[in-house]
Amino acid sequence: MSSGDGTAGGALGRTPGESGLYPLQSGAADTGTDTRTDIIGYRGPTACAAAGITYRQLDYWARTGLVEPSVRPAYGSGTQRLYSFRDVVVLKIVKRFLDTGVALQNIRAAVQHLRARGFRDLERMTLMSDGATVYECSSPDEVVDLLQGGQGVFGIAVGVVWRDVEAALSQLHGERVDTGETLIGHNPGDELAARRRDRAV
């Protein structure tokens, strides 16, 4: 099994069809603002509640570029950041990695990797860490390989985090970007299903 500090440049994770464990590495990722106007955004307090983090953490991560809001960044003191459902999933994953002592540089590489992957990839992805490196595991065999390394390993099934966040946000307020309408009890899964259909066309 290869190892590294997860900060070298190059491709993210593995390319389709490859097998074996590869440390996630930082590199180019899709971190731009979402330009669709019919999407739902979540304000900072809502994102914090769903991800289980403090507003101070949210603000710090946004200012340092770790997890920035992809729906609407803050342009000044009078504007509200809006986070997408996917952003909130990433926030919750960052919190879990920090709680287990994974180095921030490796978490940053994992965040870039998550942003570069499609929705279907995220739902079936497992992220593992031995404390020094973050790996993507896409099969049970890869998880076993990592566990057999003899080190303490922490894993995050992204699909489970996804469903947890979906359930939390369905009880909280969302905001339509085009109209500013506040939505209560909105199910993020409805929007995600529509986005998948759009991308399949």
XYZ file of N, CA, C and O in Angstrom:
804
model
N 0.853 -1.190 0.000
C 0.000 0.000 0.000
C 0.881 1.230 0.000
O 1.797 1.333 0.794
N 0.601 2.165 -0.875
C 1.415 3.371 -0.938
C 1.024 4.321 0.175
O -0.068 4.257 0.707
N 1.942 5.201 0.527
C 1.640 6.182 1.563
C 2.198 7.521 1.137
O 3.007 7.632 0.242
N 1.747 8.560 1.801
C 2.209 9.902 1.494
C 1.507 10.879 2.391
O 0.671 10.495 3.203
N 1.829 12.130 2.236
C 1.207 13.109 3.123
C -0.030 13.731 2.509
O -0.647 14.598 3.122
N -0.418 13.303 1.290
C -1.659 13.778 0.699
C -1.574 15.185 0.187
O -2.604 15.790 -0.096
N -0.379 15.735 0.037
C -0.304 17.123 -0.388
C 0.407 17.303 -1.712
O 0.483 18.405 -2.213
N 0.915 16.240 -2.284
C 1.616 16.381 -3.562
C 0.634 16.675 -4.679
O -0.519 16.285 -4.616
N 1.114 17.350 -5.726
C 0.232 17.664 -6.842
C -0.019 16.426 -7.676
O 0.664 15.428 -7.573
N -1.024 16.500 -8.551
C -1.286 15.377 -9.441
C -2.748 15.040 -9.453
O -3.590 15.776 -8.961
N -3.052 13.885 -10.036
C -4.442 13.466 -10.187
C -5.062 13.207 -8.830
O -4.396 12.816 -7.888
N -6.363 13.375 -8.747
C -7.083 13.140 -7.508
C -7.498 11.687 -7.439
O -8.170 11.187 -8.321
N -7.117 11.001 -6.358
C -7.553 9.627 -6.172
C -7.094 8.753 -7.319
O -5.970 8.799 -7.751
N -8.019 7.958 -7.835
C -7.686 7.052 -8.923
C -8.520 7.387 -10.142
O -9.558 8.023 -10.031
N -8.063 6.920 -11.270
C -8.845 7.089 -12.489
C -9.764 5.896 -12.633
O -9.507 4.832 -12.074
N -10.897 6.044 -13.372
C -11.832 4.927 -13.520
C -11.124 3.685 -14.051
O -10.304 3.751 -14.956
N -11.458 2.536 -13.446
C -10.873 1.295 -13.897
C -9.640 0.880 -13.120
O -9.212 -0.263 -13.186
N -9.042 1.794 -12.382
C -7.873 1.444 -11.577
C -8.328 0.750 -10.308
O -9.425 0.968 -9.818
N -7.465 -0.075 -9.756
C -7.767 -0.699 -8.474
C -6.597 -0.447 -7.536
O -5.537 -0.019 -7.946
N -6.804 -0.749 -6.260
C -5.757 -0.516 -5.281
C -5.960 0.805 -4.574
O -6.715 1.653 -5.024
N -5.277 0.950 -3.449
C -5.442 2.136 -2.624
C -4.473 3.224 -3.040
O -3.292 2.962 -3.256
N -4.965 4.423 -3.146
C -4.128 5.567 -3.468
C -4.464 6.692 -2.499
O -5.636 6.960 -2.262
N -3.450 7.357 -1.949
C -3.751 8.504 -1.093
C -4.366 9.615 -1.918
O -3.992 9.820 -3.071
N -5.321 10.314 -1.332
C -5.919 11.460 -2.018
C -4.907 12.587 -2.031
O -4.254 12.860 -1.031
N -4.787 13.249 -3.175
C -3.824 14.325 -3.310
C -4.542 15.600 -3.715
O -5.555 15.566 -4.389
N -3.972 16.724 -3.292
C -4.585 17.991 -3.647
C -4.296 18.304 -5.097
O -3.334 17.838 -5.672
N -5.158 19.099 -5.680
C -4.998 19.465 -7.085
C -6.185 20.300 -7.508
O -6.960 20.765 -6.684
N -6.359 20.456 -8.806
C -7.462 21.272 -9.302
C -8.781 20.619 -8.947
O -8.947 19.420 -9.027
N -9.730 21.427 -8.537
C -11.050 20.916 -8.201
C -12.087 21.944 -8.591
O -11.797 23.116 -8.743
N -13.310 21.460 -8.718
C -14.404 22.343 -9.083
C -14.907 23.043 -7.834
O -15.734 22.521 -7.101
N -14.384 24.226 -7.542
C -14.782 24.949 -6.334
C -15.528 26.231 -6.661
O -15.725 27.084 -5.809
N -15.964 26.363 -7.898
C -16.639 27.588 -8.309
C -18.035 27.702 -7.739
O -18.625 26.747 -7.254
N -18.571 28.889 -7.815
C -19.925 29.144 -7.353
C -20.923 28.520 -8.315
O -20.764 28.582 -9.516
N -21.968 27.893 -7.773
C -23.012 27.304 -8.597
C -23.836 28.430 -9.200
O -24.363 29.287 -8.493
N -23.967 28.435 -10.523
C -24.634 29.549 -11.192
C -26.106 29.279 -11.479
O -26.795 30.142 -12.019
N -26.619 28.096 -11.144
C -28.047 27.846 -11.353
C -28.859 28.753 -10.443
O -28.479 29.018 -9.306
N -30.003 29.218 -10.936
C -30.826 30.122 -10.126
C -31.986 29.404 -9.444
O -32.651 29.986 -8.592
N -32.266 28.148 -9.817
C -33.424 27.457 -9.251
C -33.035 26.506 -8.125
O -33.818 25.656 -7.729
N -31.821 26.664 -7.595
C -31.376 25.745 -6.557
C -31.709 26.283 -5.169
O -32.067 27.446 -4.995
N -31.554 25.409 -4.192
C -31.826 25.755 -2.803
C -30.497 25.956 -2.086
O -29.580 25.144 -2.217
N -30.407 27.040 -1.347
C -29.227 27.300 -0.546
C -29.585 27.276 0.930
O -30.744 27.451 1.308
N -28.586 27.063 1.756
C -28.781 26.997 3.206
C -27.877 28.013 3.875
O -26.670 28.053 3.620
N -28.459 28.858 4.716
C -27.692 29.877 5.419
C -26.771 29.243 6.451
O -26.947 28.095 6.838
N -25.809 30.038 6.908
C -24.807 29.539 7.833
C -25.357 28.795 9.038
O -24.921 27.668 9.314
N -26.301 29.378 9.788
C -26.813 28.677 10.970
C -27.449 27.327 10.633
O -27.319 26.366 11.398
N -28.121 27.249 9.482
C -28.736 25.987 9.061
C -27.657 24.970 8.708
O -27.727 23.793 9.106
N -26.635 25.415 7.971
C -25.528 24.523 7.610
C -24.834 24.007 8.871
O -24.485 22.816 8.953
N -24.640 24.878 9.856
C -24.005 24.479 11.115
C -24.827 23.417 11.833
O -24.288 22.412 12.319
N -26.141 23.637 11.909
C -27.012 22.696 12.609
C -26.994 21.324 11.943
O -26.934 20.290 12.617
N -27.019 21.299 10.616
C -27.056 20.028 9.892
C -25.710 19.304 9.937
O -25.656 18.074 9.941
N -24.615 20.068 9.962
C -23.277 19.465 9.941
C -22.723 19.200 11.340
O -21.713 18.510 11.490
N -23.363 19.787 12.366
C -22.897 19.578 13.738
C -21.647 20.362 14.074
O -20.788 19.883 14.827
N -21.528 21.574 13.516
C -20.354 22.412 13.767
C -20.792 23.751 14.344
O -21.983 24.083 14.348
N -19.831 24.520 14.824
C -20.128 25.848 15.338
C -20.042 26.875 14.209
O -19.398 26.634 13.183
N -20.667 28.030 14.429
C -20.593 29.080 13.408
C -19.158 29.588 13.274
O -18.723 29.954 12.184
N -18.436 29.560 14.372
C -17.025 29.992 14.319
C -16.222 29.079 13.387
O -15.382 29.549 12.614
N -16.461 27.762 13.488
C -15.785 26.833 12.581
C -16.178 27.106 11.131
O -15.324 27.167 10.241
N -17.467 27.276 10.897
C -17.965 27.543 9.540
C -17.305 28.778 8.950
O -16.823 28.764 7.805
N -17.263 29.832 9.739
C -16.686 31.091 9.270
C -15.197 30.937 8.979
O -14.701 31.400 7.948
N -14.487 30.262 9.874
C -13.042 30.081 9.693
C -12.750 29.244 8.453
O -11.858 29.567 7.659
N -13.503 28.159 8.270
C -13.286 27.298 7.110
C -13.586 28.023 5.804
O -12.922 27.793 4.791
N -14.582 28.911 5.830
C -14.896 29.687 4.619
C -13.795 30.699 4.334
O -13.359 30.862 3.192
N -13.315 31.402 5.383
C -12.289 32.430 5.185
C -10.949 31.844 4.754
O -10.190 32.495 4.039
N -10.657 30.612 5.186
C -9.386 29.988 4.822
C -9.499 29.141 3.552
O -8.515 28.537 3.122
N -10.697 29.080 2.969
C -10.873 28.352 1.722
C -11.003 26.846 1.875
O -10.964 26.115 0.884
N -11.179 26.351 3.099
C -11.314 24.915 3.294
C -12.648 24.422 2.736
O -12.694 23.512 1.908
N -13.743 25.040 3.187
C -15.070 24.743 2.637
C -15.774 26.071 2.413
O -16.218 26.711 3.368
N -15.853 26.471 1.167
C -16.503 27.736 0.811
C -17.907 27.467 0.303
O -18.162 26.420 -0.300
N -18.839 28.397 0.537
C -20.206 28.206 0.052
C -20.255 28.297 -1.471
O -19.795 29.274 -2.048
N -20.800 27.272 -2.118
C -20.801 27.247 -3.578
C -22.028 27.909 -4.188
O -22.054 28.185 -5.381
N -23.064 28.166 -3.369
C -24.258 28.828 -3.904
C -24.075 30.333 -3.911
O -24.273 30.993 -4.932
N -23.666 30.893 -2.766
C -23.422 32.336 -2.706
C -22.416 32.655 -1.610
O -22.682 32.411 -0.433
N -21.255 33.194 -1.984
C -20.289 33.613 -0.967
C -20.742 34.917 -0.322
O -21.630 35.600 -0.837
N -20.126 35.261 0.793
C -20.425 36.539 1.441
C -19.618 37.630 0.754
O -18.402 37.536 0.641
N -20.309 38.654 0.266
C -19.629 39.757 -0.416
C -19.347 40.925 0.516
O -18.686 41.867 0.145
N -19.862 40.875 1.713
C -19.675 41.958 2.671
C -20.515 41.687 3.898
O -21.143 40.640 4.017
N -20.562 42.646 4.791
C -21.257 42.424 6.058
C -22.761 42.263 5.876
O -23.423 41.681 6.730
N -23.315 42.743 4.764
C -24.765 42.675 4.586
C -25.259 41.464 3.833
O -26.463 41.290 3.686
N -24.363 40.611 3.351
C -24.795 39.458 2.564
C -24.666 38.173 3.373
O -23.829 38.067 4.265
N -25.523 37.228 3.053
C -25.541 35.937 3.735
C -24.928 34.878 2.830
O -25.298 34.758 1.676
N -23.985 34.109 3.369
C -23.474 32.967 2.616
C -24.607 31.956 2.445
O -25.405 31.742 3.350
N -24.617 31.297 1.288
C -25.558 30.200 1.066
C -24.775 28.958 0.656
O -23.992 28.989 -0.296
N -25.014 27.891 1.399
C -24.331 26.622 1.156
C -25.260 25.652 0.433
O -26.469 25.632 0.699
N -24.707 24.857 -0.464
C -25.491 23.822 -1.134
C -25.576 22.592 -0.243
O -24.834 22.464 0.748
N -26.460 21.676 -0.602
C -26.553 20.412 0.115
C -25.196 19.708 0.133
O -24.737 19.226 1.171
N -24.541 19.677 -1.007
C -23.225 19.018 -1.121
C -22.205 19.686 -0.201
O -21.402 19.003 0.446
N -22.240 21.026 -0.109
C -21.343 21.738 0.800
C -21.534 21.266 2.243
O -20.566 21.089 2.990
N -22.805 21.077 2.630
C -23.101 20.691 4.013
C -22.588 19.274 4.282
O -22.063 18.984 5.370
N -22.713 18.390 3.290
C -22.151 17.037 3.428
C -20.644 17.126 3.667
O -20.087 16.467 4.550
N -19.969 17.966 2.889
C -18.515 18.126 3.036
C -18.180 18.699 4.413
O -17.221 18.263 5.064
N -18.956 19.663 4.885
C -18.733 20.239 6.214
C -18.782 19.151 7.296
O -17.946 19.121 8.213
N -19.766 18.271 7.191
C -19.917 17.214 8.195
C -18.743 16.227 8.128
O -18.258 15.741 9.158
N -18.261 15.944 6.924
C -17.114 15.045 6.765
C -15.856 15.681 7.354
O -15.062 15.018 8.039
N -15.661 16.971 7.102
C -14.508 17.687 7.675
C -14.543 17.608 9.203
O -13.529 17.332 9.851
N -15.712 17.840 9.770
C -15.864 17.774 11.231
C -15.459 16.398 11.752
O -14.746 16.278 12.765
N -15.898 15.345 11.079
C -15.572 13.984 11.539
C -14.071 13.719 11.458
O -13.493 13.102 12.357
N -13.438 14.166 10.379
C -11.998 13.965 10.263
C -11.245 14.753 11.333
O -10.296 14.245 11.937
N -11.650 15.992 11.584
C -10.982 16.792 12.612
C -11.125 16.151 13.991
O -10.189 16.145 14.782
N -12.307 15.607 14.255
C -12.557 14.976 15.553
C -11.655 13.771 15.790
O -11.412 13.387 16.940
N -11.169 13.147 14.712
C -10.316 11.968 14.870
C -8.838 12.306 14.720
O -7.997 11.411 14.691
N -8.512 13.607 14.598
C -7.128 14.018 14.591
C -6.419 13.964 13.245
O -5.194 14.011 13.191
N -7.172 13.868 12.141
C -6.538 13.877 10.821
C -5.978 15.271 10.559
O -6.614 16.284 10.870
N -4.766 15.338 10.008
C -4.096 16.615 9.753
C -4.899 17.456 8.767
O -5.462 16.941 7.796
N -4.916 18.763 9.014
C -5.698 19.673 8.189
C -5.281 19.625 6.719
O -6.120 19.711 5.831
N -3.983 19.474 6.443
C -3.535 19.441 5.041
C -4.134 18.236 4.313
O -4.456 18.301 3.131
N -4.309 17.117 5.030
C -4.902 15.932 4.424
C -6.412 16.081 4.270
O -6.996 15.589 3.305
N -7.031 16.781 5.215
C -8.460 17.062 5.091
C -8.692 17.966 3.885
O -9.645 17.772 3.115
N -7.826 18.941 3.687
C -7.964 19.851 2.547
C -7.897 19.073 1.226
O -8.656 19.316 0.305
N -6.980 18.105 1.145
C -6.873 17.271 -0.058
C -8.149 16.462 -0.264
O -8.641 16.325 -1.395
N -8.716 15.943 0.833
C -9.949 15.168 0.731
C -11.113 16.033 0.266
O -11.941 15.602 -0.543
N -11.185 17.271 0.764
C -12.255 18.194 0.358
C -12.167 18.472 -1.144
O -13.179 18.454 -1.860
N -10.969 18.739 -1.638
C -10.795 18.998 -3.074
C -11.206 17.785 -3.891
O -11.823 17.907 -4.945
N -10.888 16.604 -3.385
C -11.251 15.371 -4.066
C -12.774 15.222 -4.115
O -13.345 14.881 -5.163
N -13.437 15.472 -2.995
C -14.899 15.358 -2.938
C -15.566 16.323 -3.908
O -16.540 15.979 -4.574
N -15.043 17.541 -3.998
C -15.637 18.542 -4.891
C -15.483 18.170 -6.357
O -16.266 18.589 -7.200
N -14.459 17.374 -6.657
C -14.197 17.004 -8.052
C -15.027 15.802 -8.500
O -15.070 15.498 -9.690
N -15.686 15.130 -7.572
C -16.425 13.918 -7.914
C -17.893 14.208 -8.140
O -18.456 15.151 -7.602
N -18.545 13.350 -8.929
C -19.964 13.492 -9.227
C -20.837 13.002 -8.080
O -20.366 12.333 -7.160
N -22.125 13.311 -8.170
C -23.060 12.923 -7.111
C -23.093 11.412 -6.911
O -23.055 10.925 -5.792
N -23.153 10.650 -7.998
C -23.234 9.195 -7.857
C -21.975 8.637 -7.201
O -22.038 7.689 -6.422
N -20.818 9.222 -7.536
C -19.563 8.778 -6.926
C -19.593 8.993 -5.415
O -19.169 8.132 -4.639
N -20.100 10.153 -4.999
C -20.103 10.479 -3.574
C -20.957 9.516 -2.779
O -20.582 9.089 -1.688
N -22.103 9.161 -3.313
C -23.042 8.331 -2.562
C -22.485 6.943 -2.257
O -22.898 6.305 -1.295
N -21.547 6.448 -3.062
C -21.024 5.097 -2.815
C -19.554 5.094 -2.366
O -18.918 4.054 -2.343
N -19.047 6.261 -2.016
C -17.645 6.393 -1.641
C -17.446 6.179 -0.141
O -18.271 6.573 0.666
N -16.318 5.542 0.206
C -15.887 5.455 1.603
C -14.515 6.104 1.703
O -13.618 5.797 0.920
N -14.380 7.041 2.625
C -13.085 7.673 2.878
C -12.493 7.048 4.130
O -13.169 6.918 5.149
N -11.238 6.654 4.034
C -10.548 6.027 5.155
C -9.307 6.835 5.483
O -8.688 7.427 4.591
N -8.923 6.840 6.738
C -7.688 7.506 7.131
C -6.975 6.696 8.197
O -7.611 6.146 9.100
N -5.653 6.638 8.057
C -4.831 6.004 9.092
C -4.239 7.067 10.015
O -3.334 6.810 10.790
N -4.765 8.288 9.905
C -4.279 9.393 10.721
C -3.264 10.246 9.987
O -3.158 11.444 10.217
N -2.512 9.629 9.077
C -1.507 10.367 8.320
C -1.977 10.671 6.909
O -1.615 11.683 6.317
N -2.812 9.801 6.345
C -3.222 9.923 4.956
C -4.704 9.609 4.833
O -5.224 8.774 5.580
N -5.383 10.254 3.898
C -6.777 9.962 3.598
C -6.827 9.199 2.274
O -6.175 9.586 1.306
N -7.586 8.105 2.256
C -7.720 7.266 1.070
C -9.193 7.177 0.659
O -10.073 7.222 1.506
N -9.431 6.980 -0.618
C -10.757 6.635 -1.091
C -10.808 5.136 -1.299
O -9.928 4.564 -1.950
N -11.813 4.487 -0.743
C -12.019 3.060 -0.953
C -13.359 2.885 -1.652
O -14.383 3.370 -1.164
N -13.349 2.203 -2.779
C -14.594 2.019 -3.519
C -15.047 0.569 -3.534
O -16.013 0.233 -4.207
N -14.363 -0.303 -2.787
C -14.795 -1.699 -2.700
C -14.459 -2.235 -1.316
O -13.533 -1.747 -0.656
N -15.185 -3.265 -0.869
C -14.882 -3.864 0.433
C -13.446 -4.393 0.515
O -12.821 -4.343 1.568
N -12.914 -4.910 -0.600
C -11.543 -5.431 -0.606
C -10.532 -4.345 -0.250
O -9.546 -4.597 0.453
N -10.753 -3.131 -0.748
C -9.828 -2.037 -0.465
C -9.887 -1.648 1.009
O -8.866 -1.306 1.604
N -11.079 -1.685 1.593
C -11.219 -1.407 3.020
C -10.437 -2.445 3.824
O -9.694 -2.117 4.756
N -10.569 -3.729 3.450
C -9.858 -4.807 4.141
C -8.353 -4.625 4.006
O -7.598 -4.785 4.975
N -7.884 -4.264 2.803
C -6.452 -4.046 2.592
C -5.905 -2.999 3.559
O -4.823 -3.148 4.124
N -6.671 -1.922 3.722
C -6.223 -0.846 4.596
C -6.236 -1.292 6.056
O -5.303 -1.007 6.816
N -7.270 -2.024 6.438
C -7.363 -2.498 7.817
C -6.242 -3.472 8.146
O -5.767 -3.537 9.286
N -5.790 -4.231 7.164
C -4.734 -5.218 7.403
C -3.363 -4.578 7.542
O -2.392 -5.265 7.834
N -3.286 -3.258 7.342
C -2.016 -2.567 7.516
C -1.562 -2.518 8.959
O -0.412 -2.166 9.239
N -2.468 -2.842 9.884
C -2.090 -2.917 11.290
C -2.193 -1.604 12.043
O -1.972 -1.550 13.239
N -2.525 -0.506 11.338
C -2.637 0.782 12.021
C -4.096 1.044 12.387
O -5.004 0.415 11.849
N -4.302 1.983 13.293
C -5.653 2.401 13.584
C -6.227 3.122 12.380
O -5.574 3.978 11.792
N -7.421 2.745 11.965
C -8.024 3.312 10.763
C -9.408 3.832 11.095
O -10.168 3.208 11.835
N -9.730 4.996 10.543
C -11.048 5.601 10.708
C -11.691 5.700 9.339
O -11.040 6.100 8.373
N -12.952 5.313 9.242
C -13.629 5.348 7.944
C -14.897 6.171 7.982
O -15.585 6.234 9.004
N -15.211 6.796 6.858
C -16.452 7.552 6.703
C -17.153 7.059 5.439
O -16.614 7.185 4.339
N -18.328 6.469 5.606
C -19.157 6.110 4.457
C -19.900 7.375 4.046
O -20.800 7.842 4.752
N -19.509 7.941 2.916
C -20.065 9.238 2.507
C -21.572 9.139 2.303
O -22.318 10.067 2.627
N -22.060 7.992 1.812
C -23.495 7.820 1.613
C -24.285 7.937 2.909
O -25.405 8.466 2.926
N -23.702 7.457 4.016
C -24.371 7.550 5.326
C -24.423 9.004 5.776
O -25.462 9.490 6.258
N -23.308 9.731 5.614
C -23.289 11.160 5.954
C -24.313 11.898 5.099
O -25.048 12.763 5.579
N -24.351 11.556 3.829
C -25.295 12.147 2.867
C -26.727 12.035 3.395
O -27.477 13.012 3.428
N -27.113 10.818 3.809
C -28.481 10.599 4.289
C -28.741 11.310 5.611
O -29.847 11.815 5.850
N -27.730 11.371 6.484
C -27.877 12.095 7.753
C -28.156 13.578 7.501
O -29.030 14.184 8.132
N -27.372 14.164 6.578
C -27.540 15.587 6.264
C -28.898 15.823 5.600
O -29.583 16.801 5.892
N -29.282 14.921 4.720
C -30.571 15.039 4.043
C -31.719 15.057 5.056
O -32.633 15.880 4.980
N -31.632 14.160 6.050
C -32.668 14.095 7.082
C -32.675 15.364 7.933
O -33.743 15.906 8.261
N -31.495 15.868 8.277
C -31.407 17.080 9.100
C -31.954 18.292 8.354
O -32.732 19.082 8.911
N -31.556 18.453 7.093
C -31.990 19.629 6.326
C -33.482 19.600 6.032
O -34.100 20.659 5.851
N -34.071 18.410 5.985
C -35.511 18.328 5.711
C -36.332 18.907 6.870
O -37.500 19.213 6.717
N -35.678 19.084 8.031
C -36.349 19.668 9.199
C -35.998 21.154 9.382
O -36.488 21.796 10.311
N -35.146 21.680 8.505
C -34.660 23.049 8.643
C -35.082 23.904 7.455
O -35.761 23.427 6.553
N -34.669 25.166 7.472
C -35.072 26.106 6.432
C -34.058 26.153 5.293
O -32.857 26.246 5.531
N -34.568 26.107 4.072
C -33.756 26.351 2.891
C -34.238 27.634 2.226
O -35.254 28.204 2.614
N -33.500 28.090 1.226
C -33.854 29.342 0.557
C -33.669 29.191 -0.951
O -32.603 28.778 -1.407
N -34.714 29.508 -1.695
C -34.599 29.487 -3.149
C -33.752 30.676 -3.592
O -34.002 31.805 -3.193
N -32.761 30.399 -4.432
C -31.849 31.454 -4.857
C -32.554 32.456 -5.766
O -32.333 33.662 -5.671
N -33.459 31.976 -6.634
C -34.079 32.871 -7.615
C -35.113 33.804 -7.010
O -35.232 34.963 -7.407
N -35.859 33.335 -6.000
C -36.936 34.153 -5.441
C -36.666 34.623 -4.016
O -37.348 35.525 -3.524
N -35.701 33.991 -3.336
C -35.456 34.322 -1.941
C -36.474 33.701 -0.996
O -36.446 33.937 0.207
N -37.376 32.881 -1.549
C -38.426 32.242 -0.756
C -37.814 31.281 0.256
O -36.924 30.498 -0.075
N -38.311 31.330 1.488
C -37.861 30.406 2.523
C -38.690 29.134 2.448
O -39.919 29.182 2.404
N -38.008 28.009 2.431
C -38.678 26.715 2.365
C -38.482 26.000 3.682
O -37.360 25.886 4.178
N -39.572 25.510 4.243
C -39.524 24.779 5.505
C -39.891 23.325 5.224
O -40.864 23.047 4.537
N -39.095 22.413 5.754
C -39.376 21.007 5.532
C -39.077 20.569 4.111
O -39.636 19.593 3.623
N -38.194 21.291 3.427
C -37.800 20.933 2.063
C -36.922 19.693 2.098
O -36.042 19.576 2.946
N -37.168 18.756 1.186
C -36.331 17.558 1.109
C -35.245 17.774 0.071
O -35.540 17.872 -1.118
N -33.976 17.878 0.482
C -32.902 18.102 -0.478
C -32.835 17.033 -1.551
O -32.375 17.272 -2.658
N -33.329 15.827 -1.239
C -33.297 14.747 -2.214
C -34.090 15.061 -3.466
O -33.759 14.605 -4.559
N -35.159 15.863 -3.332
C -35.955 16.235 -4.502
C -35.120 17.038 -5.491
O -35.145 16.808 -6.693
N -34.375 18.007 -4.969
C -33.522 18.839 -5.820
C -32.399 18.023 -6.429
O -32.072 18.161 -7.606
N -31.799 17.131 -5.626
C -30.681 16.328 -6.125
C -31.129 15.400 -7.238
O -30.428 15.202 -8.221
N -32.338 14.845 -7.092
C -32.855 13.967 -8.141
C -33.051 14.755 -9.433
O -32.738 14.270 -10.522
N -33.540 15.999 -9.320
C -33.735 16.829 -10.500
C -32.391 17.163 -11.154
O -32.258 17.169 -12.380
N -31.380 17.413 -10.346
C -30.064 17.750 -10.896
C -29.450 16.557 -11.608
O -28.800 16.694 -12.642
N -29.667 15.356 -11.049
C -29.163 14.166 -11.722
C -29.842 13.992 -13.083
O -29.190 13.641 -14.060
N -31.152 14.258 -13.134
C -31.871 14.125 -14.403
C -31.345 15.137 -15.410
O -31.146 14.827 -16.578
N -31.094 16.368 -14.945
C -30.574 17.403 -15.833
C -29.236 16.989 -16.432
O -28.972 17.198 -17.614
N -28.367 16.419 -15.601
C -27.024 16.053 -16.072
C -27.056 14.838 -16.983
O -26.147 14.626 -17.763
N -28.112 14.019 -16.868
C -28.209 12.838 -17.698
C -28.707 13.163 -19.104
O -28.544 12.378 -20.025
N -29.317 14.342 -19.268
C -29.866 14.741 -20.566
C -28.760 15.130 -21.508
O -27.828 15.798 -21.128
